[in-house]
């Protein structure tokens, strides 16, 4: 277990109306740690990571990110969002802005970086995800894999301490999954703290420090990948792995 | 390999399409005579045009009276338009009762306005930000001082009672458009706000104004605004109708803009929030640029409606273009049966030119934007 956690969930509950979507979540993510969250659809894994930057509000319990507790106070939310990058299943790039403008937007307006520097920063990260040549195109002119890599670069431009990935490859055509996973693997090698919701078990095996399995709003099991895949403890985990690792 | 008789081994020459598919004949076939039904409609409409147009054109040109100093000649030629009347009254139609010696001031204000509007609407124009400041900050002040007058600048005061004609129509429409758009955007955002009071106030305003005819809003602005404000706060009776027009248009624009806001996927909001953009940045940089683009046709539709609705300000005593024509018709020197049709034909042409220009401009902008973000 992490001694100096950067993300902490303590007995977190969340309801959508009467639907109990998160039940008693306790989780600590250490600095530089990579956690993969998997589980059947509707198990609450997306809700869990969306609570980290308060795209979803929790109703009970405590969430602390890099020492800041997430409350109704908008200042704490803004503070956390500045330090937490997020990559979505559906990319969520801004179609009216070029790739470069997408990446430079937040440094420019949230960090108040001068325009020239913000654009240099954007180019730097576009080079890291290997698409600098697309900088002046609009997102609609790019393939899904390229768009997702732009989304990763856009999040990195804020120099986040934590990166959240919400099923980053599940909207992609199969031949584009690899380029996105490669970019994520590279990021992990640089020591970024990452929480990844994904069904890519190969990625989990190779990159994750721990793998968590969620079902019906609970973290059923969390373990190092070797143990997790070789000796799952719970029946539900076994059933799930049996279904996806055929 | 044995040659197979049915397989070509060299590309054939590229032949031009048959004659009947090209040029004027091809166009006619494709667009006007593509089917029996289409041909019938084409012929029917052609017949209708042949039946009505020559007479209309002759009425407006060959049979019209172009030059006369009073109505006598027009009364003698009742089968043609009386353009002489329009020519004689043109200054009145343009300026109303604005003193003749000072009319250059109206010309200057109109000229500056036209230059600034072209500057702002021209997609590739340089330094549009600077132009916007001139237009939204400097121009209203300069325009007001010039039109109203200022003793300190040796510009004699011209009471708004004397203002009238085309420039009043343009002024009302411009003030309405310029103030209603930002207000409409704020109302749309307010209606989707999570703050209950803001939301309730926006909904009440929008539904309240939309549920009342424009004329009623004008009467209310004319009679009720003075009741709400301390005495002396309303500098001129010219102001309430302008406020009324802007408020009325804002309520409609708000609903138009709300449609655009709702059409955007939630991911756009989430993507921007996850980057740490504050509410106003999120709206101003990410959501509104997309939402407003989506609703350009509706916005322009509203602007066109507002431009034509400005004729209603005549009902609270302002002499707009249409009211100026009505006043001109009362002139005993020019009485005659053809004047009414001529005057209104002129008004129709005037309104059509402006509205059609707005419609064409919005269509061009839409095409341009569609090109920029093609999927």
Coordinates of C-alpha atoms in Angstrom, one line a residue:
Chain A
X1 CA 0.0 0.0 0.0
X2 CA 1.1 3.5 -0.8
X3 CA 2.6 5.4 2.2
X4 CA 2.1 8.8 0.7
X5 CA -1.1 8.5 -1.3
X6 CA -1.8 11.2 -4.0
X7 CA -5.4 10.0 -4.4
X8 CA -7.4 8.8 -1.4
X9 CA -10.9 7.5 -1.2
X10 CA -12.2 6.9 2.3
X11 CA -15.6 5.1 2.6
X12 CA -17.0 6.9 -0.5
X13 CA -20.7 6.4 -1.4
X14 CA -22.6 7.7 -4.3
X15 CA -26.2 7.3 -5.5
X16 CA -28.0 8.1 -8.7
X17 CA -31.4 8.6 -7.3
X18 CA -32.0 5.3 -5.5
X19 CA -29.3 3.5 -7.4
X20 CA -26.3 2.9 -5.2
X21 CA -23.5 3.3 -7.7
X22 CA -20.5 3.5 -5.4
X23 CA -20.5 1.5 -2.1
X24 CA -17.9 2.1 0.6
X25 CA -15.0 2.7 -1.7
X26 CA -11.6 2.7 0.0
X27 CA -8.6 3.2 -2.2
X28 CA -5.2 4.9 -2.0
X29 CA -3.2 5.6 -5.0
X30 CA 0.5 6.3 -4.4
X31 CA 2.6 8.8 -6.3
X32 CA 3.8 7.3 -9.6
X33 CA 1.5 4.3 -9.2
X34 CA -0.4 2.9 -12.2
X35 CA -3.8 1.4 -11.3
X36 CA -6.0 -0.3 -13.9
X37 CA -9.7 -0.6 -13.0
X38 CA -11.7 -3.3 -14.7
X39 CA -15.2 -4.7 -14.3
X40 CA -18.4 -5.3 -16.1
X41 CA -20.4 -2.4 -17.5
X42 CA -22.4 -0.6 -14.9
X43 CA -20.1 -1.6 -12.1
X44 CA -19.2 2.0 -11.3
X45 CA -15.7 2.1 -12.6
X46 CA -16.2 5.2 -14.8
X47 CA -18.1 6.9 -11.9
X48 CA -15.2 6.1 -9.6
X49 CA -12.5 7.9 -11.7
X50 CA -14.9 10.7 -12.6
X51 CA -15.2 11.4 -8.9
X52 CA -11.4 12.1 -8.8
X53 CA -11.8 15.4 -10.7
X54 CA -15.4 15.8 -9.5
X55 CA -17.1 15.4 -12.9
X56 CA -19.3 13.4 -10.5
X57 CA -20.1 14.4 -6.9
X58 CA -19.9 11.8 -4.2
X59 CA -22.5 12.0 -1.4
X60 CA -20.7 10.4 1.5
X61 CA -17.2 9.8 2.5
X62 CA -14.0 11.7 1.7
X63 CA -11.9 12.1 -1.4
X64 CA -8.6 13.8 -1.2
X65 CA -6.4 14.5 -4.3
X66 CA -2.9 15.7 -3.7
X67 CA -3.8 16.9 -0.2
X68 CA -6.9 18.8 -1.4
X69 CA -10.2 17.5 -0.2
X70 CA -13.0 17.6 -2.8
X71 CA -16.0 19.5 -1.5
X72 CA -18.7 21.8 -2.8
X73 CA -16.1 24.5 -2.6
X74 CA -15.4 25.4 -6.2
X75 CA -11.9 26.6 -5.5
X76 CA -10.9 23.1 -4.3
X77 CA -12.4 21.6 -7.5
X78 CA -10.6 24.0 -9.7
X79 CA -7.4 23.4 -7.9
X80 CA -7.7 19.6 -8.4
X81 CA -8.8 19.9 -12.0
X82 CA -5.7 21.9 -12.8
X83 CA -3.5 19.0 -11.6
X84 CA -5.5 16.1 -13.0
X85 CA -5.6 15.3 -16.7
X86 CA -8.4 13.3 -18.1
X87 CA -8.8 11.3 -21.3
X88 CA -12.3 10.2 -22.3
X89 CA -13.7 7.4 -24.3
X90 CA -15.2 9.8 -26.8
X91 CA -12.1 12.1 -27.0
X92 CA -14.1 15.3 -26.3
X93 CA -11.8 17.4 -28.5
X94 CA -13.2 20.8 -29.4
X95 CA -14.2 20.5 -33.0
X96 CA -14.1 24.3 -33.7
X97 CA -10.4 24.6 -32.7
X98 CA -7.3 23.2 -34.5
X99 CA -5.3 20.5 -32.8
X100 CA -2.8 23.0 -31.7
X101 CA -5.4 25.3 -30.3
X102 CA -7.0 22.4 -28.5
X103 CA -3.8 21.7 -26.7
X104 CA -2.8 25.3 -26.0
X105 CA -6.2 26.4 -24.7
X106 CA -5.9 25.4 -21.1
X107 CA -2.3 26.5 -20.6
X108 CA -3.3 29.8 -22.2
X109 CA -6.4 30.5 -20.1
X110 CA -6.0 28.4 -17.0
X111 CA -2.3 28.7 -16.4
X112 CA -2.0 32.1 -18.1
X113 CA 1.0 31.0 -20.1
X114 CA 1.9 33.5 -22.8
X115 CA 0.6 32.4 -26.3
X116 CA 4.0 31.6 -27.8
X117 CA 5.0 29.5 -24.9
X118 CA 1.7 27.7 -24.8
X119 CA 2.0 26.8 -28.4
X120 CA 5.5 25.6 -28.0
X121 CA 4.3 23.5 -25.1
X122 CA 1.5 22.1 -27.3
X123 CA 4.0 21.2 -30.1
X124 CA 6.2 19.5 -27.6
X125 CA 3.5 17.2 -26.4
X126 CA 2.1 16.6 -29.9
X127 CA 5.6 15.5 -30.8
X128 CA 5.6 13.1 -27.8
X129 CA 2.4 11.5 -29.0
X130 CA 4.0 11.5 -32.5
X131 CA 1.5 13.7 -34.4
X132 CA 3.2 17.1 -34.7
X133 CA 2.3 17.2 -38.4
X134 CA -1.4 17.3 -37.6
X135 CA -1.1 20.4 -35.5
X136 CA -3.0 22.7 -37.9
X137 CA -5.8 20.4 -38.8
X138 CA -9.2 20.2 -37.1
X139 CA -10.0 17.2 -35.0
X140 CA -12.7 16.1 -37.5
X141 CA -10.0 15.5 -40.1
X142 CA -8.1 13.0 -37.9
X143 CA -8.6 9.3 -37.4
X144 CA -9.9 8.1 -34.0
X145 CA -6.5 6.9 -32.8
X146 CA -5.0 10.3 -33.8
X147 CA -7.8 12.1 -32.0
X148 CA -7.2 10.1 -28.8
X149 CA -3.5 10.9 -29.0
X150 CA -4.3 14.6 -29.3
X151 CA -6.6 14.2 -26.3
X152 CA -3.6 12.8 -24.3
X153 CA -1.4 15.6 -25.5
X154 CA -4.0 18.1 -24.5
X155 CA -4.2 16.8 -21.0
X156 CA -0.4 16.6 -20.7
X157 CA -0.1 20.3 -21.7
X158 CA -1.3 21.2 -18.2
X159 CA 1.6 19.3 -16.7
X160 CA -0.8 17.2 -14.6
X161 CA 0.4 15.2 -11.6
X162 CA -2.3 12.5 -12.3
X163 CA -3.7 11.2 -15.5
X164 CA -7.2 9.6 -15.6
X165 CA -8.2 7.4 -18.6
X166 CA -11.8 6.5 -19.0
X167 CA -11.9 3.6 -21.4
X168 CA -9.6 5.4 -23.8
X169 CA -9.5 2.6 -26.5
X170 CA -13.0 1.3 -26.4
X171 CA -14.4 3.7 -29.1
X172 CA -11.5 3.0 -31.4
X173 CA -11.2 0.7 -34.4
X174 CA -9.0 -2.3 -33.5
X175 CA -6.1 -1.2 -35.7
X176 CA -5.8 2.1 -33.8
X177 CA -5.8 0.7 -30.3
X178 CA -2.1 0.0 -30.3
X179 CA -1.0 3.5 -31.1
X180 CA -3.0 4.8 -28.1
X181 CA -1.8 2.1 -25.8
X182 CA 1.8 2.8 -26.9
X183 CA 1.4 6.4 -26.0
X184 CA 0.0 5.5 -22.6
X185 CA 2.8 2.9 -21.9
X186 CA 5.4 5.5 -22.7
X187 CA 3.7 7.9 -20.3
X188 CA 3.8 5.2 -17.6
X189 CA 7.5 4.6 -18.2
X190 CA 8.1 8.3 -17.4
X191 CA 6.6 7.8 -13.9
X192 CA 3.2 9.4 -14.4
X193 CA 0.5 8.5 -11.8
X194 CA -2.2 6.9 -13.8
X195 CA -5.7 5.5 -13.1
X196 CA -7.0 3.7 -16.1
X197 CA -10.4 2.2 -16.7
X198 CA -9.9 -0.3 -19.5
X199 CA -10.6 -3.8 -20.7
X200 CA -7.2 -4.1 -22.3
X201 CA -5.9 -6.9 -20.0
X202 CA -2.5 -7.0 -21.9
X203 CA -2.0 -3.3 -20.9
X204 CA -3.0 -4.1 -17.3
X205 CA -0.5 -7.0 -17.2
X206 CA 2.4 -5.1 -18.6
X207 CA 2.0 -1.6 -17.2
X208 CA -0.2 -1.6 -14.1
X209 CA 1.2 -1.8 -10.5
X210 CA -2.1 -2.9 -9.3
X211 CA -5.3 -4.1 -10.9
X212 CA -8.7 -3.4 -9.3
X213 CA -11.9 -5.3 -10.1
X214 CA -15.2 -3.6 -9.5
X215 CA -18.6 -5.1 -9.5
X216 CA -21.9 -3.6 -8.4
X217 CA -20.3 -0.4 -7.0
X218 CA -17.7 -2.2 -4.9
X219 CA -14.0 -2.8 -5.3
X220 CA -14.2 -6.5 -5.1
X221 CA -10.5 -7.2 -5.4
X222 CA -7.3 -5.3 -5.9
X223 CA -3.9 -6.9 -6.4
X224 CA -0.7 -6.8 -8.3
X225 CA -1.3 -8.0 -11.9
X226 CA 0.6 -11.3 -11.6
X227 CA -1.4 -12.3 -8.6
X228 CA -4.6 -10.8 -9.9
X229 CA -4.5 -12.8 -13.2
X230 CA -2.9 -16.0 -11.8
X231 CA -4.8 -16.4 -8.6
X232 CA -8.0 -14.3 -8.5
X233 CA -9.5 -14.6 -5.0
X234 CA -13.2 -14.0 -5.5
X235 CA -15.7 -15.9 -7.5
X236 CA -16.9 -12.7 -9.3
X237 CA -13.4 -11.9 -10.4
X238 CA -12.9 -15.4 -11.7
X239 CA -16.2 -15.3 -13.6
X240 CA -15.3 -11.9 -15.1
X241 CA -11.8 -12.9 -16.1
X242 CA -13.1 -16.2 -17.5
X243 CA -15.4 -14.1 -19.7
X244 CA -12.8 -11.6 -21.0
X245 CA -9.7 -13.8 -21.1
X246 CA -10.7 -16.5 -23.5
Chain B
X1 CA -0.9 -15.5 -72.2
X2 CA -3.7 -15.8 -74.7
X3 CA -5.5 -12.6 -75.4
X4 CA -9.1 -12.7 -74.2
X5 CA -11.3 -10.9 -76.7
X6 CA -13.5 -9.3 -74.1
X7 CA -10.8 -7.7 -71.9
X8 CA -9.4 -4.4 -72.9
X9 CA -5.6 -4.1 -72.4
X10 CA -5.3 -0.4 -73.0
X11 CA -7.5 2.3 -71.3
X12 CA -10.1 3.7 -73.6
X13 CA -10.2 7.4 -74.5
X14 CA -12.1 9.5 -72.0
X15 CA -15.1 10.8 -73.8
X16 CA -16.9 14.0 -73.0
X17 CA -20.4 13.5 -71.7
X18 CA -23.1 13.6 -74.3
X19 CA -24.1 17.1 -75.5
X20 CA -27.5 17.0 -73.9
X21 CA -25.9 16.7 -70.4
X22 CA -23.7 19.8 -70.6
X23 CA -24.2 23.5 -70.8
X24 CA -27.5 25.3 -70.8
X25 CA -29.5 22.4 -72.2
X26 CA -28.1 20.0 -69.7
X27 CA -28.8 22.4 -66.9
X28 CA -32.4 22.9 -68.1
X29 CA -32.9 19.2 -68.3
X30 CA -31.5 18.5 -64.9
X31 CA -33.3 21.3 -63.0
X32 CA -36.4 22.3 -64.8
X33 CA -37.5 19.4 -67.0
X34 CA -36.3 16.3 -65.1
X35 CA -39.7 14.7 -65.1
X36 CA -43.2 15.2 -66.6
X37 CA -44.4 16.7 -63.3
X38 CA -41.4 19.0 -63.1
X39 CA -41.9 20.1 -66.7
X40 CA -45.5 20.9 -66.1
X41 CA -44.7 23.0 -63.0
X42 CA -42.0 24.8 -65.0
X43 CA -44.3 25.6 -67.8
X44 CA -47.1 26.7 -65.5
X45 CA -44.8 29.1 -63.6
X46 CA -43.3 30.4 -66.9
X47 CA -46.8 31.2 -68.1
X48 CA -47.6 33.0 -64.8
X49 CA -44.4 35.1 -65.1
X50 CA -45.2 36.0 -68.7
X51 CA -48.7 37.0 -67.7
X52 CA -47.7 39.2 -64.7
X53 CA -44.1 40.4 -65.1
X54 CA -44.3 42.5 -68.3
X55 CA -47.1 44.6 -66.9
X56 CA -45.3 45.0 -63.6
X57 CA -42.0 46.0 -65.3
X58 CA -43.9 48.5 -67.6
X59 CA -45.6 49.9 -64.5
X60 CA -42.3 50.5 -62.8
X61 CA -40.4 51.7 -65.8
X62 CA -41.9 52.8 -69.2
X63 CA -45.3 53.9 -67.9
X64 CA -43.9 55.5 -64.7
X65 CA -43.6 59.2 -64.1
X66 CA -40.0 59.9 -63.4
X67 CA -39.9 63.7 -63.2
X68 CA -42.5 66.1 -62.0
X69 CA -42.8 68.9 -59.5
X70 CA -46.2 68.1 -58.2
X71 CA -48.9 65.4 -58.4
X72 CA -50.6 66.6 -61.6
X73 CA -48.6 64.5 -64.0
X74 CA -48.9 61.4 -61.8
X75 CA -52.7 61.9 -61.6
X76 CA -52.7 62.0 -65.4
X77 CA -50.7 58.7 -65.7
X78 CA -52.5 56.4 -63.3
X79 CA -51.2 53.2 -65.0
X80 CA -47.6 53.8 -63.9
X81 CA -45.6 54.3 -60.8
X82 CA -45.0 57.9 -59.6
X83 CA -41.2 57.8 -58.9
X84 CA -41.2 61.6 -59.0
X85 CA -42.9 61.5 -55.7
X86 CA -40.3 59.3 -54.2
X87 CA -37.5 61.4 -55.7
X88 CA -39.0 64.6 -54.3
X89 CA -39.6 63.2 -50.9
X90 CA -36.4 61.1 -50.7
X91 CA -34.7 63.5 -48.3
X92 CA -37.6 63.4 -46.0
X93 CA -37.7 59.6 -46.2
X94 CA -34.1 59.4 -45.3
X95 CA -33.9 62.1 -42.5
X96 CA -37.4 62.8 -41.4
X97 CA -37.6 66.4 -40.1
X98 CA -33.9 66.5 -39.2
X99 CA -32.8 70.1 -40.0
X100 CA -31.5 70.4 -43.5
X101 CA -28.3 72.1 -42.5
X102 CA -27.4 69.4 -40.1
X103 CA -28.2 66.4 -42.3
X104 CA -24.5 65.8 -43.0
X105 CA -24.2 64.5 -39.5
X106 CA -26.6 61.7 -40.2
X107 CA -24.7 60.9 -43.4
X108 CA -21.4 60.7 -41.4
X109 CA -22.9 58.5 -38.7
X110 CA -24.4 56.2 -41.4
X111 CA -21.1 56.1 -43.3
X112 CA -19.0 55.3 -40.3
X113 CA -21.5 52.6 -39.3
X114 CA -21.4 51.0 -42.8
X115 CA -17.6 51.0 -42.8
X116 CA -17.4 49.4 -39.3
X117 CA -20.0 46.8 -40.1
X118 CA -18.2 45.8 -43.3
X119 CA -15.0 45.6 -41.3
X120 CA -16.5 43.4 -38.7
X121 CA -18.5 41.1 -41.0
X122 CA -15.6 40.7 -43.5
X123 CA -14.2 37.3 -42.5
X124 CA -10.6 38.0 -43.5
X125 CA -10.5 41.6 -42.4
X126 CA -7.4 42.6 -40.4
X127 CA -7.6 43.7 -36.7
X128 CA -11.2 42.8 -36.2
X129 CA -10.8 43.0 -32.4
X130 CA -9.9 46.7 -32.8
X131 CA -12.9 47.2 -35.1
X132 CA -15.1 45.6 -32.5
X133 CA -14.0 48.0 -29.9
X134 CA -14.6 50.9 -32.2
X135 CA -18.0 49.6 -33.2
X136 CA -19.3 48.7 -29.7
X137 CA -17.7 51.4 -27.6
X138 CA -16.5 54.4 -29.6
X139 CA -19.2 54.4 -32.3
X140 CA -22.3 54.6 -30.1
X141 CA -20.8 57.6 -28.2
X142 CA -19.7 59.4 -31.4
X143 CA -22.9 58.5 -33.1
X144 CA -25.0 59.8 -30.2
X145 CA -23.1 63.0 -29.9
X146 CA -23.3 63.7 -33.7
X147 CA -27.0 62.9 -34.0
X148 CA -28.1 64.6 -30.8
X149 CA -25.6 67.5 -31.0
X150 CA -23.4 69.1 -28.4
X151 CA -23.2 72.8 -27.8
X152 CA -19.5 72.5 -26.7
X153 CA -18.6 71.1 -30.1
X154 CA -20.7 73.8 -31.9
X155 CA -23.1 71.1 -33.0
X156 CA -26.6 72.5 -32.5
X157 CA -28.9 70.2 -30.5
X158 CA -31.4 68.3 -32.6
X159 CA -34.4 67.2 -30.7
X160 CA -35.3 63.5 -31.2
X161 CA -38.8 64.6 -32.1
X162 CA -37.3 65.7 -35.4
X163 CA -35.5 62.4 -36.1
X164 CA -37.2 60.3 -38.7
X165 CA -37.1 58.2 -41.8
X166 CA -34.6 55.5 -42.9
X167 CA -32.0 56.5 -40.4
X168 CA -34.4 55.9 -37.5
X169 CA -35.3 52.5 -38.8
X170 CA -31.6 51.6 -39.2
X171 CA -30.8 52.9 -35.8
X172 CA -33.6 51.0 -34.1
X173 CA -32.7 47.8 -35.8
X174 CA -29.0 48.2 -35.1
X175 CA -29.5 49.0 -31.4
X176 CA -31.9 46.1 -31.2
X177 CA -29.5 43.7 -32.8
X178 CA -26.4 44.8 -30.9
X179 CA -28.0 44.8 -27.5
X180 CA -30.3 41.8 -27.9
X181 CA -27.6 39.2 -28.8
X182 CA -25.5 39.5 -25.6
X183 CA -28.6 39.8 -23.5
X184 CA -30.1 36.8 -25.3
X185 CA -26.9 34.8 -24.6
X186 CA -27.0 35.7 -20.9
X187 CA -30.7 34.8 -20.7
X188 CA -30.0 31.4 -22.4
X189 CA -27.2 30.7 -20.0
X190 CA -29.3 31.9 -17.1
X191 CA -32.1 29.5 -18.1
X192 CA -29.7 26.6 -17.9
X193 CA -28.1 27.8 -14.7
X194 CA -27.9 25.6 -11.6
X195 CA -28.6 28.7 -9.4
X196 CA -32.3 28.6 -8.8
X197 CA -32.9 32.4 -8.6
X198 CA -31.0 33.1 -11.8
X199 CA -32.8 30.3 -13.5
X200 CA -36.3 31.4 -12.3
X201 CA -35.6 35.1 -13.3
X202 CA -34.5 34.1 -16.8
X203 CA -37.4 31.8 -17.3
X204 CA -39.8 34.5 -16.1
X205 CA -38.3 37.1 -18.3
X206 CA -38.2 34.9 -21.4
X207 CA -41.7 33.5 -21.0
X208 CA -43.1 36.9 -20.0
X209 CA -41.8 38.8 -23.0
X210 CA -42.5 36.0 -25.4
X211 CA -46.1 35.8 -24.2
X212 CA -46.8 39.4 -25.1
X213 CA -47.1 41.0 -28.5
X214 CA -44.3 43.4 -29.6
X215 CA -46.7 46.3 -29.7
X216 CA -47.6 45.6 -26.1
X217 CA -44.0 45.6 -25.1
X218 CA -43.5 48.9 -26.9
X219 CA -46.5 50.4 -25.0
X220 CA -45.2 49.0 -21.8
X221 CA -41.7 50.4 -22.4
X222 CA -43.2 53.7 -23.3
X223 CA -45.6 54.0 -20.3
X224 CA -44.2 51.7 -17.6
X225 CA -40.4 52.3 -17.8
X226 CA -40.9 55.9 -16.6
X227 CA -42.9 54.5 -13.6
X228 CA -40.0 52.1 -12.6
X229 CA -37.3 54.6 -12.9
X230 CA -36.9 57.8 -10.9
X231 CA -38.0 61.0 -12.7
X232 CA -35.4 62.4 -14.9
X233 CA -33.7 59.1 -15.5
X234 CA -35.2 58.7 -18.9
X235 CA -33.3 61.2 -21.0
X236 CA -35.5 61.0 -24.0
X237 CA -38.7 59.5 -25.2
X238 CA -36.7 58.0 -28.0
X239 CA -35.1 55.5 -25.6
X240 CA -38.0 53.4 -24.3
X241 CA -38.9 52.0 -27.8
X242 CA -35.2 51.1 -28.3
X243 CA -35.1 49.3 -25.0
X244 CA -38.3 47.6 -25.8
X245 CA -37.1 46.3 -29.1
X246 CA -33.8 45.0 -27.6
X247 CA -35.6 43.2 -24.7
X248 CA -38.2 41.7 -27.0
X249 CA -35.6 40.4 -29.5
X250 CA -33.5 39.1 -26.6
X251 CA -36.2 36.8 -25.3
X252 CA -36.5 35.2 -28.7
X253 CA -32.7 35.0 -29.2
X254 CA -32.3 33.4 -25.8
X255 CA -34.5 30.4 -26.9
X256 CA -32.6 30.2 -30.1
X257 CA -29.2 30.1 -28.3
X258 CA -30.6 27.6 -25.7
X259 CA -31.3 25.3 -28.6
X260 CA -27.7 25.5 -29.6
X261 CA -26.5 24.9 -26.1
X262 CA -28.6 21.8 -25.8
X263 CA -27.4 20.4 -29.1
X264 CA -23.8 20.2 -27.9
X265 CA -22.8 16.8 -26.5
X266 CA -22.2 16.6 -22.8
X267 CA -18.6 15.6 -23.5
X268 CA -17.8 19.1 -24.7
X269 CA -18.7 20.5 -21.3
X270 CA -16.8 17.6 -19.5
X271 CA -13.7 18.0 -21.7
X272 CA -13.5 21.6 -20.9
X273 CA -14.2 21.2 -17.2
X274 CA -11.6 18.4 -16.9
X275 CA -9.0 20.9 -18.2
X276 CA -9.9 23.2 -15.3
X277 CA -11.6 26.0 -17.3
X278 CA -13.8 28.2 -15.2
X279 CA -17.5 28.5 -16.0
X280 CA -17.1 31.7 -18.1
X281 CA -14.1 30.5 -20.0
X282 CA -15.8 27.2 -20.6
X283 CA -18.7 29.0 -22.1
X284 CA -16.8 31.7 -23.9
X285 CA -14.1 29.6 -25.4
X286 CA -15.6 26.2 -25.9
X287 CA -19.4 26.1 -25.7
X288 CA -20.7 29.4 -27.1
X289 CA -18.6 29.5 -30.2
X290 CA -20.0 26.1 -31.2
X291 CA -23.5 26.7 -30.0
X292 CA -23.8 30.1 -31.8
X293 CA -22.5 28.6 -35.0
X294 CA -25.1 25.9 -34.9
X295 CA -27.9 28.4 -34.6
X296 CA -26.7 31.1 -37.1
X297 CA -29.8 30.5 -39.4
X298 CA -32.1 31.0 -36.4
X299 CA -30.3 34.1 -35.2
X300 CA -30.3 35.7 -38.6
X301 CA -34.0 34.8 -38.9
X302 CA -34.6 36.7 -35.7
X303 CA -32.6 39.7 -36.8
X304 CA -34.5 39.9 -40.1
X305 CA -37.8 39.7 -38.1
X306 CA -36.5 42.4 -35.7
X307 CA -35.5 44.6 -38.6
X308 CA -39.0 44.5 -40.1
X309 CA -40.7 44.8 -36.7
X310 CA -39.0 48.1 -36.2
X311 CA -41.8 49.6 -38.3
X312 CA -44.0 49.1 -35.2
X313 CA -42.2 51.8 -33.3
X314 CA -44.3 54.2 -35.3
X315 CA -47.2 53.2 -33.0
X316 CA -45.5 54.9 -30.1
X317 CA -44.8 58.1 -32.0
X318 CA -41.5 57.5 -33.6
X319 CA -41.3 58.5 -37.3
X320 CA -39.5 55.5 -38.8
X321 CA -39.2 54.9 -42.6
X322 CA -42.7 53.6 -43.1
X323 CA -44.2 56.4 -41.0
X324 CA -42.2 58.9 -43.1
X325 CA -43.8 57.5 -46.2
X326 CA -47.2 57.8 -44.7
X327 CA -46.5 61.4 -43.7
X328 CA -45.3 62.1 -47.3
X329 CA -48.5 60.8 -48.7
X330 CA -50.4 63.4 -46.7
X331 CA -48.8 66.2 -48.7
X332 CA -51.6 67.9 -50.6
X333 CA -49.2 68.9 -53.5
X334 CA -48.7 65.2 -54.2
X335 CA -52.1 63.7 -53.7
X336 CA -53.0 61.1 -56.3
X337 CA -54.1 57.4 -56.6
X338 CA -50.7 56.0 -57.6
X339 CA -48.7 57.5 -54.7
X340 CA -49.6 54.9 -52.1
X341 CA -48.6 51.9 -54.3
X342 CA -45.4 53.7 -55.4
X343 CA -44.4 54.6 -51.8
X344 CA -45.0 51.1 -50.5
X345 CA -43.3 49.5 -53.4
X346 CA -40.2 51.6 -52.6
X347 CA -40.5 50.6 -48.9
X348 CA -40.8 47.0 -49.9
X349 CA -37.7 47.2 -52.1
X350 CA -35.7 48.9 -49.3
X351 CA -36.6 46.3 -46.7
X352 CA -36.0 43.4 -49.2
X353 CA -32.5 44.6 -50.0
X354 CA -31.5 44.7 -46.4
X355 CA -33.1 41.4 -45.4
X356 CA -31.9 39.6 -48.4
X357 CA -28.4 40.8 -47.8
X358 CA -28.5 39.5 -44.2
X359 CA -29.8 36.2 -45.4
X360 CA -27.1 35.8 -48.1
X361 CA -24.4 36.8 -45.6
X362 CA -25.5 34.2 -43.1
X363 CA -25.6 31.5 -45.8
X364 CA -22.0 32.5 -46.9
X365 CA -20.8 32.3 -43.3
X366 CA -22.4 28.9 -42.8
X367 CA -20.7 27.6 -45.9
X368 CA -17.3 29.0 -44.7
X369 CA -17.7 27.4 -41.2
X370 CA -18.8 24.1 -42.7
X371 CA -15.6 24.1 -44.7
X372 CA -13.4 24.7 -41.7
X373 CA -14.6 21.8 -39.6
X374 CA -15.6 19.3 -42.2
X375 CA -15.7 15.8 -40.8

